[in-house]
Tab-separated table of C-alpha atoms and ligand atoms in Angstrom:
chain	number	residue	atom	x	y	z
U	31	UNK	CA	-17.037	15.791	-32.670
U	32	UNK	CA	-17.542	13.298	-29.904
U	33	UNK	CA	-14.357	11.624	-31.012
U	34	UNK	CA	-12.384	14.826	-30.716
U	35	UNK	CA	-13.817	15.605	-27.304
U	36	UNK	CA	-12.773	12.276	-25.874
U	37	UNK	CA	-9.288	12.723	-27.231
U	38	UNK	CA	-9.143	16.079	-25.554
U	39	UNK	CA	-10.220	14.457	-22.311
U	40	UNK	CA	-7.516	11.863	-22.568
U	41	UNK	CA	-4.894	14.458	-23.332
U	42	UNK	CA	-5.748	16.257	-20.102
U	43	UNK	CA	-5.518	13.032	-18.139
U	44	UNK	CA	-2.225	12.308	-19.836
U	45	UNK	CA	-0.468	15.410	-18.655
U	46	UNK	CA	-1.680	14.892	-15.111
U	47	UNK	CA	-0.710	11.252	-14.778
U	48	UNK	CA	2.507	10.510	-16.678
U	49	UNK	CA	0.562	8.569	-19.218
U	50	UNK	CA	2.637	6.465	-21.522
U	51	UNK	CA	0.009	4.820	-23.677
U	52	UNK	CA	-3.467	5.590	-24.863
U	53	UNK	CA	-5.092	2.780	-26.742
U	54	UNK	CA	-8.783	3.399	-26.846
U	55	UNK	CA	-10.876	5.433	-29.208
U	56	UNK	CA	-14.552	6.047	-28.773
U	57	UNK	CA	-16.682	3.941	-31.025
U	58	UNK	CA	-19.806	3.387	-28.996
U	59	UNK	CA	-22.027	5.170	-26.571
U	60	UNK	CA	-19.937	4.087	-23.619
U	61	UNK	CA	-16.222	4.552	-24.044
U	62	UNK	CA	-13.224	3.220	-22.202
U	63	UNK	CA	-9.758	4.716	-22.361
U	64	UNK	CA	-6.746	2.821	-21.115
U	65	UNK	CA	-3.650	4.607	-19.875
U	66	UNK	CA	-0.407	3.511	-18.277
U	67	UNK	CA	0.048	5.486	-15.080
U	68	UNK	CA	3.562	4.242	-14.421
U	69	UNK	CA	5.747	1.353	-15.444
U	70	UNK	CA	8.836	-0.451	-14.238
U	71	UNK	CA	11.117	-3.269	-15.424
U	72	UNK	CA	8.564	-6.013	-15.500
U	73	UNK	CA	5.221	-4.448	-14.877
U	74	UNK	CA	3.048	-1.402	-14.980
U	75	UNK	CA	0.046	0.241	-13.385
U	76	UNK	CA	-2.861	0.672	-15.771
U	77	UNK	CA	-5.913	2.817	-15.500
U	78	UNK	CA	-9.133	2.629	-17.462
U	79	UNK	CA	-11.556	5.507	-17.648
U	80	UNK	CA	-15.128	4.500	-18.448
U	81	UNK	CA	-17.272	7.295	-19.787
U	82	UNK	CA	-20.995	7.477	-20.460
U	83	UNK	CA	-21.291	9.459	-23.675
U	84	UNK	CA	-25.027	8.907	-23.999
U	85	UNK	CA	-27.663	11.411	-22.980
U	86	UNK	CA	-29.150	9.054	-20.356
U	87	UNK	CA	-27.934	7.587	-17.068
U	88	UNK	CA	-26.482	4.071	-17.232
U	89	UNK	CA	-26.511	1.778	-14.210
U	90	UNK	CA	-23.700	-0.626	-14.980
U	91	UNK	CA	-20.802	-1.259	-17.346
U	92	UNK	CA	-18.411	-4.030	-18.273
U	93	UNK	CA	-14.855	-3.684	-19.582
U	94	UNK	CA	-12.903	-6.651	-20.973
U	95	UNK	CA	-9.159	-6.455	-21.518
U	96	UNK	CA	-7.153	-9.194	-23.194
U	97	UNK	CA	-3.470	-9.344	-22.412
U	98	UNK	CA	-0.729	-11.019	-24.435
U	99	UNK	CA	0.961	-14.185	-23.166
U	100	UNK	CA	3.450	-13.439	-20.403
U	101	UNK	CA	1.513	-10.556	-18.875
U	102	UNK	CA	-1.063	-11.022	-16.144
U	103	UNK	CA	-3.117	-8.694	-13.991
U	104	UNK	CA	-2.250	-9.246	-10.373
U	105	UNK	CA	-4.348	-6.662	-8.575
U	106	UNK	CA	-7.086	-4.178	-9.303
U	107	UNK	CA	-9.176	-1.598	-7.485
U	108	UNK	CA	-12.366	0.384	-7.950
U	109	UNK	CA	-13.778	-2.499	-10.003
U	110	UNK	CA	-14.742	-6.134	-9.537
U	111	UNK	CA	-12.339	-8.300	-11.500
U	112	UNK	CA	-12.687	-11.807	-12.924
U	113	UNK	CA	-10.489	-13.633	-15.393
U	114	UNK	CA	-11.011	-16.243	-18.072
U	115	UNK	CA	-7.766	-17.261	-19.715
U	116	UNK	CA	-6.007	-14.084	-20.765
U	117	UNK	CA	-9.183	-11.984	-20.756
U	118	UNK	CA	-9.969	-9.929	-17.678
U	119	UNK	CA	-13.472	-8.646	-17.054
U	120	UNK	CA	-14.100	-5.612	-14.876
U	121	UNK	CA	-17.515	-4.606	-13.586
U	122	UNK	CA	-18.410	-1.844	-11.104
U	123	UNK	CA	-17.021	-1.995	-7.606
U	124	UNK	CA	-20.496	-1.442	-6.197
U	125	UNK	CA	-20.471	2.309	-5.854
U	126	UNK	CA	-19.422	3.318	-9.371
U	127	UNK	CA	-21.887	1.464	-11.606
U	128	UNK	CA	-24.269	4.351	-12.124
U	129	UNK	CA	-22.986	7.023	-14.450
U	130	UNK	CA	-25.052	10.052	-15.345
U	131	UNK	CA	-24.950	11.349	-18.898
U	132	UNK	CA	-21.431	12.584	-19.568
U	133	UNK	CA	-20.073	11.159	-16.300
U	134	UNK	CA	-17.056	8.921	-16.019
U	135	UNK	CA	-15.358	6.676	-13.522
U	136	UNK	CA	-12.068	4.889	-13.530
U	137	UNK	CA	-10.490	1.749	-12.146
U	138	UNK	CA	-6.885	0.697	-11.828
U	139	UNK	CA	-4.790	-2.438	-11.933
U	140	UNK	CA	-1.246	-3.670	-11.609
U	141	UNK	CA	0.102	-5.890	-14.388
U	142	UNK	CA	3.010	-8.258	-14.033
U	143	UNK	CA	4.764	-8.258	-17.425
U	144	UNK	CA	5.095	-5.504	-19.965
U	145	UNK	CA	2.448	-6.502	-22.527
U	146	UNK	CA	-0.260	-3.908	-23.075
U	147	UNK	CA	-3.840	-5.046	-23.753
U	148	UNK	CA	-4.352	-6.403	-27.253
U	149	UNK	CA	-8.098	-5.966	-27.084
U	150	UNK	CA	-10.453	-3.736	-25.154
U	151	UNK	CA	-14.233	-4.096	-25.074
U	152	UNK	CA	-16.726	-1.941	-23.233
U	153	UNK	CA	-20.211	-3.432	-22.873
U	154	UNK	CA	-19.248	-5.918	-25.583
U	155	UNK	CA	-18.291	-3.312	-28.177
U	156	UNK	CA	-14.832	-2.160	-29.049
U	157	UNK	CA	-13.431	0.488	-26.754
U	158	UNK	CA	-12.057	2.116	-29.856
U	159	UNK	CA	-12.031	1.980	-33.581
U	160	UNK	CA	-8.398	1.131	-34.043
U	161	UNK	CA	-6.084	-1.617	-33.002
U	162	UNK	CA	-5.259	-0.946	-29.371
U	163	UNK	CA	-1.568	-1.505	-29.987
U	164	UNK	CA	-1.221	0.951	-32.842
U	165	UNK	CA	-1.717	4.683	-32.705
U	166	UNK	CA	-4.592	6.340	-34.508
U	167	UNK	CA	-3.791	6.976	-38.143
U	168	UNK	CA	-4.654	10.649	-38.223
U	169	UNK	CA	-4.668	11.870	-34.684
U	170	UNK	CA	-6.239	15.166	-33.824
U	171	UNK	CA	-3.825	17.780	-32.612
U	172	UNK	CA	-4.655	17.223	-28.975
U	173	UNK	CA	-3.802	13.507	-29.021
U	174	UNK	CA	-0.697	12.527	-27.091
U	175	UNK	CA	2.026	11.547	-29.552
U	176	UNK	CA	2.311	7.895	-30.510
U	177	UNK	CA	5.825	7.852	-29.141
U	178	UNK	CA	4.736	8.633	-25.635
U	179	UNK	CA	7.161	9.756	-22.964
U	180	UNK	CA	9.145	7.022	-21.239
U	181	UNK	CA	8.200	6.201	-17.685
U	182	UNK	CA	11.252	8.081	-16.485
U	183	UNK	CA	9.901	11.417	-17.705
U	184	UNK	CA	9.426	13.604	-14.663
U	185	UNK	CA	5.731	13.920	-13.921
U	186	UNK	CA	3.935	17.196	-13.720
U	187	UNK	CA	4.119	16.862	-9.939
U	188	UNK	CA	7.918	16.982	-9.717
U	189	UNK	CA	8.740	20.030	-7.647
U	190	UNK	CA	11.844	22.131	-8.181
U	191	UNK	CA	15.128	20.771	-6.832
U	192	UNK	CA	15.697	21.587	-3.187
U	193	UNK	CA	12.028	22.052	-2.479
U	194	UNK	CA	11.187	18.527	-1.405
U	195	UNK	CA	12.206	16.582	1.697
U	196	UNK	CA	14.380	14.257	-0.373
U	197	UNK	CA	15.951	17.083	-2.356
U	198	UNK	CA	16.816	18.834	0.896
U	199	UNK	CA	18.152	15.820	2.792
U	200	UNK	CA	19.309	13.167	0.310
U	201	UNK	CA	20.564	9.825	1.560
U	202	UNK	CA	19.904	9.398	5.259
U	203	UNK	CA	22.027	7.597	7.794
U	204	UNK	CA	21.876	6.796	11.459
U	205	UNK	CA	24.235	9.054	13.442
U	206	UNK	CA	24.483	8.011	17.072
U	207	UNK	CA	20.879	7.810	18.282
U	208	UNK	CA	19.539	10.200	15.636
U	209	UNK	CA	18.662	10.106	11.967
U	210	UNK	CA	20.915	12.398	9.948
U	211	UNK	CA	20.686	13.828	6.471
U	212	UNK	CA	23.388	13.823	3.800
U	213	UNK	CA	25.092	16.763	5.550
U	214	UNK	CA	25.196	15.051	8.929
U	215	UNK	CA	22.406	17.174	10.386
U	216	UNK	CA	19.962	15.389	12.687
U	217	UNK	CA	16.450	15.571	11.282
U	218	UNK	CA	12.928	14.398	12.033
U	219	UNK	CA	10.701	12.991	9.277
U	220	UNK	CA	6.915	13.263	9.659
U	221	UNK	CA	4.330	11.573	7.511
U	222	UNK	CA	1.560	9.078	7.096
U	223	UNK	CA	1.167	5.337	6.800
U	224	UNK	CA	-1.053	3.664	4.261
U	225	UNK	CA	-3.650	1.215	5.498
U	226	UNK	CA	-3.377	-2.383	4.264
U	227	UNK	CA	-2.791	-2.295	0.516
U	228	UNK	CA	-5.043	-5.320	0.068
U	229	UNK	CA	-7.986	-3.262	1.282
U	230	UNK	CA	-7.329	0.391	0.484
U	231	UNK	CA	-5.378	0.514	-2.775
U	232	UNK	CA	-7.865	3.013	-4.165
U	233	UNK	CA	-6.717	5.549	-1.575
U	234	UNK	CA	-3.270	5.807	-3.162
U	235	UNK	CA	-3.497	7.662	-6.432
U	236	UNK	CA	-2.116	10.805	-8.032
U	237	UNK	CA	-4.530	13.139	-6.270
U	238	UNK	CA	-4.117	11.651	-2.796
U	239	UNK	CA	-0.336	11.479	-3.035
U	240	UNK	CA	-0.180	15.019	-4.399
U	241	UNK	CA	-2.229	16.106	-1.386
U	242	UNK	CA	0.151	14.321	0.970
U	243	UNK	CA	3.169	16.015	-0.582
U	244	UNK	CA	1.874	19.511	-1.229
U	245	UNK	CA	-1.164	20.063	1.002
U	246	UNK	CA	-0.058	18.081	4.031
U	247	UNK	CA	3.619	18.928	3.254
U	248	UNK	CA	4.578	15.508	4.558
U	249	UNK	CA	8.100	14.103	4.382
U	250	UNK	CA	7.218	10.473	4.315
U	251	UNK	CA	4.877	7.767	3.074
U	252	UNK	CA	4.935	4.441	4.883
U	253	UNK	CA	3.809	1.709	2.502
U	254	UNK	CA	2.125	-0.881	4.659
U	255	UNK	CA	2.074	-4.293	3.038
U	256	UNK	CA	0.347	-6.883	5.186
U	257	UNK	CA	1.836	-10.346	4.838
U	258	UNK	CA	-1.195	-12.262	6.107
U	259	UNK	CA	-4.914	-11.306	6.110
U	260	UNK	CA	-5.127	-11.449	2.310
U	261	UNK	CA	-1.799	-9.711	1.795
U	262	UNK	CA	1.591	-10.684	0.371
U	263	UNK	CA	1.344	-14.418	1.051
U	264	UNK	CA	-1.648	-14.660	-1.286
U	265	UNK	CA	0.039	-12.944	-4.228
U	266	UNK	CA	3.745	-12.164	-3.800
U	267	UNK	CA	4.288	-10.788	-7.302
U	268	UNK	CA	1.222	-8.579	-7.164
U	269	UNK	CA	1.935	-7.039	-3.779
U	270	UNK	CA	5.608	-6.573	-4.587
U	271	UNK	CA	4.596	-4.694	-7.727
U	272	UNK	CA	2.128	-2.586	-5.790
U	273	UNK	CA	4.757	-1.643	-3.206
U	274	UNK	CA	7.290	-0.843	-5.910
U	275	UNK	CA	4.794	1.344	-7.659
U	276	UNK	CA	3.998	3.342	-4.526
U	277	UNK	CA	7.697	3.823	-3.844
U	278	UNK	CA	8.017	5.248	-7.355
U	279	UNK	CA	5.071	7.551	-6.708
U	280	UNK	CA	6.658	8.766	-3.473
U	281	UNK	CA	9.965	9.258	-5.255
U	282	UNK	CA	8.372	11.370	-7.955
U	283	UNK	CA	7.050	13.675	-5.254
U	284	UNK	CA	10.303	13.950	-3.323
U	285	UNK	CA	8.993	11.936	-0.361
U	286	UNK	CA	10.828	9.325	1.655
U	287	UNK	CA	9.146	5.965	1.770
U	288	UNK	CA	9.244	3.263	4.393
U	289	UNK	CA	8.621	-0.201	3.002
U	290	UNK	CA	6.724	-1.888	5.828
U	291	UNK	CA	6.629	-5.700	5.836
U	292	UNK	CA	3.480	-5.644	7.901
U	293	UNK	CA	3.684	-8.777	9.983
U	294	UNK	CA	1.101	-8.835	12.756
U	295	UNK	CA	-0.486	-12.258	13.243
U	296	UNK	CA	1.317	-14.563	13.752
U	297	UNK	CA	3.550	-12.372	15.844
U	298	UNK	CA	6.809	-14.275	15.393
U	299	UNK	CA	8.438	-12.738	12.295
U	300	UNK	CA	10.378	-15.972	11.785
U	301	UNK	CA	7.121	-17.476	10.544
U	302	UNK	CA	7.571	-15.229	7.502
U	303	UNK	CA	11.370	-15.445	7.256
U	304	UNK	CA	11.480	-17.058	3.806
U	305	UNK	CA	8.896	-14.621	2.472
U	306	UNK	CA	10.788	-11.687	3.964
U	307	UNK	CA	14.018	-12.766	2.287
U	308	UNK	CA	12.307	-13.079	-1.083
U	309	UNK	CA	10.429	-9.812	-0.736
U	310	UNK	CA	13.340	-7.724	0.511
U	311	UNK	CA	15.720	-9.174	-2.075
U	312	UNK	CA	13.318	-7.976	-4.767
U	313	UNK	CA	12.455	-4.537	-3.443
U	314	UNK	CA	16.004	-3.679	-2.400
U	315	UNK	CA	17.316	-4.641	-5.838
U	316	UNK	CA	14.671	-2.527	-7.445
U	317	UNK	CA	15.303	0.590	-5.328
U	318	UNK	CA	19.026	0.225	-4.642
U	319	UNK	CA	19.983	3.355	-6.523
U	320	UNK	CA	17.398	5.549	-4.818
U	321	UNK	CA	18.207	7.700	-1.793
U	322	UNK	CA	14.718	7.848	-0.278
U	323	UNK	CA	13.877	4.270	0.720
U	324	UNK	CA	13.848	2.987	4.292
U	325	UNK	CA	13.184	-0.685	5.018
U	326	UNK	CA	11.028	-1.780	7.976
U	327	UNK	CA	11.518	-5.509	8.218
U	328	UNK	CA	8.810	-6.553	10.704
U	329	UNK	CA	5.889	-4.379	11.737
U	330	UNK	CA	4.923	-5.661	15.187
U	331	UNK	CA	6.568	-8.742	16.628
U	332	UNK	CA	4.470	-10.141	19.475
U	333	UNK	CA	4.548	-13.293	21.544
U	334	UNK	CA	8.191	-13.770	20.567
U	335	UNK	CA	11.390	-13.156	22.510
U	336	UNK	CA	13.839	-10.393	21.678
U	337	UNK	CA	16.335	-13.133	20.806
U	338	UNK	CA	13.907	-14.434	18.193
U	339	UNK	CA	13.436	-10.968	16.685
U	340	UNK	CA	17.178	-10.331	16.674
U	341	UNK	CA	17.801	-13.630	14.920
U	342	UNK	CA	15.228	-12.749	12.244
U	343	UNK	CA	16.753	-9.291	11.779
U	344	UNK	CA	20.249	-10.672	11.389
U	345	UNK	CA	19.057	-12.927	8.575
U	346	UNK	CA	16.970	-10.336	6.703
U	347	UNK	CA	19.267	-7.307	6.990
U	348	UNK	CA	22.130	-8.905	4.973
U	349	UNK	CA	19.681	-9.626	2.139
U	350	UNK	CA	18.898	-5.897	1.898
U	351	UNK	CA	22.505	-4.822	2.416
U	352	UNK	CA	23.661	-7.039	-0.460
U	353	UNK	CA	21.695	-4.796	-2.823
U	354	UNK	CA	21.367	-1.500	-1.001
U	355	UNK	CA	24.314	-1.126	1.387
U	356	UNK	CA	23.574	2.395	2.596
U	357	UNK	CA	19.847	2.263	3.322
U	358	UNK	CA	18.501	2.771	6.823
U	359	UNK	CA	16.738	-0.355	8.135
U	360	UNK	CA	14.215	-0.367	10.978
U	361	UNK	CA	13.744	-3.365	13.261
U	362	UNK	CA	10.431	-3.982	15.049
U	363	UNK	CA	10.556	-4.509	18.785
U	364	UNK	CA	8.940	-6.884	21.237
U	365	UNK	CA	5.311	-6.493	22.300
U	366	UNK	CA	3.835	-4.938	19.109
U	367	UNK	CA	6.873	-2.659	18.722
U	368	UNK	CA	6.466	-1.285	22.216
U	369	UNK	CA	10.174	-1.694	23.086
U	370	UNK	CA	8.868	-4.633	25.121
U	371	UNK	CA	6.629	-2.626	27.449
U	372	UNK	CA	3.370	-4.272	26.326
U	373	UNK	CA	4.868	-7.650	27.219
U	374	UNK	CA	6.169	-6.530	30.620
U	375	UNK	CA	9.702	-5.943	29.422
U	376	UNK	CA	11.567	-2.825	28.310
U	377	UNK	CA	14.306	-1.513	26.055
U	378	UNK	CA	17.120	-2.788	28.260
U	379	UNK	CA	16.885	-6.186	26.579
U	380	UNK	CA	17.758	-4.469	23.271
U	381	UNK	CA	20.500	-2.274	24.667
U	382	UNK	CA	22.053	-5.355	26.290
U	383	UNK	CA	21.865	-7.412	23.114
U	384	UNK	CA	21.509	-5.156	20.071
U	385	UNK	CA	21.075	-6.343	16.505
U	386	UNK	CA	24.491	-6.973	15.024
U	387	UNK	CA	24.286	-4.494	12.148
U	388	UNK	CA	25.035	-0.844	11.527
U	389	UNK	CA	22.829	1.933	10.217
U	390	UNK	CA	19.695	0.520	11.838
U	391	UNK	CA	16.948	1.947	14.013
U	392	UNK	CA	14.342	0.366	16.289
U	393	UNK	CA	10.602	0.788	15.898
U	394	UNK	CA	8.306	2.107	18.568
U	395	UNK	CA	4.514	2.203	18.074
U	396	UNK	CA	1.844	3.776	20.248
U	397	UNK	CA	-1.903	4.387	20.203
U	398	UNK	CA	-2.482	7.601	22.099
U	399	UNK	CA	-5.712	6.658	23.870
U	400	UNK	CA	-4.180	3.396	25.158
U	401	UNK	CA	-0.494	4.091	25.700
U	402	UNK	CA	0.180	6.812	28.213
U	403	UNK	CA	2.879	8.057	30.565
U	404	UNK	CA	4.627	4.775	31.300
U	405	UNK	CA	5.199	4.290	27.568
U	406	UNK	CA	6.325	7.882	27.146
U	407	UNK	CA	8.807	7.451	29.962
U	408	UNK	CA	10.260	4.375	28.332
U	409	UNK	CA	10.646	6.128	24.969
U	410	UNK	CA	12.432	8.999	26.629
U	411	UNK	CA	14.761	6.586	28.448
U	412	UNK	CA	15.418	4.408	25.388
U	413	UNK	CA	16.068	7.396	23.126
U	414	UNK	CA	19.260	8.086	25.047
U	415	UNK	CA	20.824	4.844	23.832
U	416	UNK	CA	18.831	3.534	20.857
U	417	UNK	CA	17.957	5.197	17.517
U	418	UNK	CA	14.150	5.134	17.440
U	419	UNK	CA	11.568	5.669	14.717
U	420	UNK	CA	7.827	5.747	15.393
U	421	UNK	CA	6.867	4.013	12.160
U	422	UNK	CA	3.228	3.723	13.279
U	423	UNK	CA	0.997	5.427	15.805
U	424	UNK	CA	-2.664	6.212	16.192
U	425	UNK	CA	-4.559	9.031	17.839
U	426	UNK	CA	-7.038	6.413	19.118
U	427	UNK	CA	-7.039	3.126	21.034
U	428	UNK	CA	-4.886	0.172	20.022
U	429	UNK	CA	-7.846	-1.302	18.136
U	430	UNK	CA	-7.539	1.434	15.511
U	431	UNK	CA	-10.934	2.738	16.606
U	432	UNK	CA	-12.609	4.226	19.655
U	433	UNK	CA	-11.957	7.569	21.193
U	434	UNK	CA	-9.648	10.093	19.494
U	435	UNK	CA	-7.404	11.303	22.305
U	436	UNK	CA	-5.988	14.572	21.051
U	437	UNK	CA	-4.533	15.542	24.411
U	438	UNK	CA	-2.447	12.389	24.650
U	439	UNK	CA	-1.562	12.644	20.959
U	440	UNK	CA	-0.301	16.192	21.447
U	441	UNK	CA	1.788	15.129	24.444
U	442	UNK	CA	3.254	12.290	22.395
U	443	UNK	CA	4.049	14.407	19.360
U	444	UNK	CA	5.588	17.146	21.477
U	445	UNK	CA	7.860	14.509	22.986
U	446	UNK	CA	8.790	13.112	19.573
U	447	UNK	CA	9.464	16.610	18.242
U	448	UNK	CA	11.723	17.353	21.197
U	449	UNK	CA	13.648	14.094	20.744
U	450	UNK	CA	13.658	14.502	16.912
U	451	UNK	CA	12.063	11.094	16.488
U	452	UNK	CA	10.400	10.570	13.119
U	453	UNK	CA	6.840	9.324	12.846
U	454	UNK	CA	4.128	8.007	10.537
U	455	UNK	CA	0.446	8.085	11.491
U	456	UNK	CA	-1.966	5.182	10.982
U	457	UNK	CA	-3.718	5.753	8.541
U	458	UNK	CA	-3.849	7.735	5.326
U	459	UNK	CA	-7.094	6.025	4.344
U	460	UNK	CA	-10.862	6.346	4.489
U	461	UNK	CA	-11.366	3.226	6.602
U	462	UNK	CA	-14.500	3.285	8.743
U	463	UNK	CA	-12.519	3.645	11.966
U	464	UNK	CA	-11.517	6.701	13.935
U	465	UNK	CA	-7.789	6.330	13.211
U	466	UNK	CA	-8.381	6.969	9.498
U	467	UNK	CA	-7.519	10.473	8.287
U	468	UNK	CA	-10.222	10.633	5.618
U	469	UNK	CA	-13.964	10.414	6.022
U	470	UNK	CA	-15.475	7.177	4.705
U	471	UNK	CA	-16.063	7.358	0.967
U	472	UNK	CA	-13.321	9.911	0.291
U	473	UNK	CA	-11.266	7.475	-1.764
U	474	UNK	CA	-14.190	6.947	-4.128
U	475	UNK	CA	-13.928	10.592	-5.094
U	476	UNK	CA	-11.171	12.804	-6.406
U	477	UNK	CA	-10.655	15.381	-3.634
U	478	UNK	CA	-8.017	14.797	-0.962
U	479	UNK	CA	-6.605	18.249	-0.238
U	480	UNK	CA	-7.977	20.563	2.405
U	481	UNK	CA	-9.833	19.707	5.587
U	482	UNK	CA	-13.313	19.078	4.163
U	483	UNK	CA	-12.518	15.421	3.552
U	484	UNK	CA	-10.752	14.848	6.875
U	485	UNK	CA	-11.815	13.206	10.121
U	486	UNK	CA	-10.992	14.640	13.523
U	487	UNK	CA	-7.802	12.592	13.540
U	488	UNK	CA	-6.862	13.590	9.992
U	489	UNK	CA	-7.478	17.265	10.657
U	490	UNK	CA	-5.186	17.204	13.679
U	491	UNK	CA	-2.441	15.237	11.969
U	492	UNK	CA	-2.468	17.475	8.934
U	493	UNK	CA	-2.105	20.516	11.166
U	494	UNK	CA	0.918	18.960	12.903
U	495	UNK	CA	2.595	17.637	9.775
U	496	UNK	CA	2.124	20.842	7.780
U	497	UNK	CA	4.291	22.920	10.112
U	498	UNK	CA	7.742	23.846	8.837
U	499	UNK	CA	10.396	21.171	8.871
U	500	UNK	CA	13.663	21.790	10.645
U	501	UNK	CA	15.967	20.476	7.942
M	204	IDC	C1	-5.746	-2.556	12.146
M	204	IDC	C2	-6.637	-1.819	11.201
M	204	IDC	C3	-7.951	-2.537	11.070
M	204	IDC	C4	-7.691	-3.983	10.695
M	204	IDC	C5	-6.762	-4.620	11.700
M	204	IDC	C6	-6.456	-6.056	11.361
M	204	IDC	O1	-6.782	-0.489	11.637
M	204	IDC	O2	-8.752	-1.928	10.085
M	204	IDC	O3	-8.910	-4.684	10.681
M	204	IDC	O4	-5.565	-3.879	11.741
M	204	IDC	O5	-5.292	-6.234	10.720
M	204	IDC	C7	-1.519	-2.114	14.900
M	204	IDC	C8	-1.220	-2.758	13.605
M	204	IDC	C9	-2.222	-2.384	12.567
M	204	IDC	C10	-3.615	-2.253	13.163
M	204	IDC	C11	-3.598	-1.111	14.163
M	204	IDC	C12	-4.970	-0.815	14.790
M	204	IDC	O6	0.102	-2.513	13.154
M	204	IDC	O7	-2.202	-3.360	11.559
M	204	IDC	O8	-4.496	-1.922	12.124
M	204	IDC	N1	-2.621	-1.409	15.187
M	204	IDC	O9	-5.438	-1.948	15.456
M	204	IDC	N2	-0.779	-2.167	15.987
M	204	IDC	C13	-1.433	-1.535	16.980
M	204	IDC	C14	-2.608	-1.048	16.484
């Protein structure tokens, strides 16, 4: 009976999450079920659900997965991970060790390589009674079939054609100083930016991305991959896989995605030139055939001349173009993408000496409590000659915290709406800072839709982004 119930539970999870593989069967009081959430050429995102099937509360758990040679786990979330040879041990993240009777929790990971776990142990006992790589011999009727759907099967979340931002607009291109859709109509895209993937990966899951697409009715997810601060430079394969996976998730929901190479400190993007070439060669090859990917090659250049930024751009853009010739590419600007204003310059240095490439836009960032009328005036002036995209902005001060300035934010967004300049808000996360859209702790739960989980900033942004698009 218990066995059947767990199968039923897995079957429900399967239909909600494009599950390709289920390997675990319950054999002990605590059970662990492994599923593949999505997969790509040389990797996949796995998820393990740990369930307490006893009648008493447990206070901790331990899951051990062994992977075949050639496959490694490069990143995980909602668990503490350690590795010994090819065996990976996962223990609670800190907040999800205690499970009441019947309760469950889950953690996720990104694997580099296609090998599925060959062994799964929960608290030292087998996660299941059968070989993890072979299907159960006599599955109950509710078990997903052994020949599970390929990763390309449309997920349950795929909306009808024409109903999503990407279905409505298709491949974008820069037309004069605007962004145009496949029919040549100027459009504005509005959405949210992730926080640093190295810190907030648990905020980006089926439920949160569904909420972004259908509750927030956003057009866009900016995938913010820090290069330093524990980001890409520490694990290129892992972060590349994580970015690719989020782009796939956005694609499945008909959202555009901006791949943000989040350089910040050091401010000269040339410091990361070799990494940028490697990264963009990989992601542009992977997504070349898609029509919803925008590349942002340097988040916020600072302490570097416009000539230095232009030189960087002219070396990175051809790498992307070689794979994905028609994608829109966004170039960061001087002074933390302030069009130069924060370093006592302005957009004239760009207009006088633009990046030598077509189909590109320039980034402008603002933090509403810090950047006021003089910045707004410069955006209005620059928008007459340069295609602009506000790939990041906050409702707060430039620190990401402090006062939420809704009056300044409203003035900014009204200006951007009038100029049809697209934007992404920092951040779609539950960081403990006032710029975050979700209240702290939200990403440890399963509810993202509605306003109950939102901060003051998140509530305002949702109300702006939800309004009808003018496509
Ligand atoms: C901030 C985060 C904060 C983090 C800090 C360090 O909100 O949690 O500790 O980065 O990296 C930017 C940057 C963006 C900043 C944000 C707020 O692009 O990375 O995020 N900001 O300071 N430019 C202006 C402000």
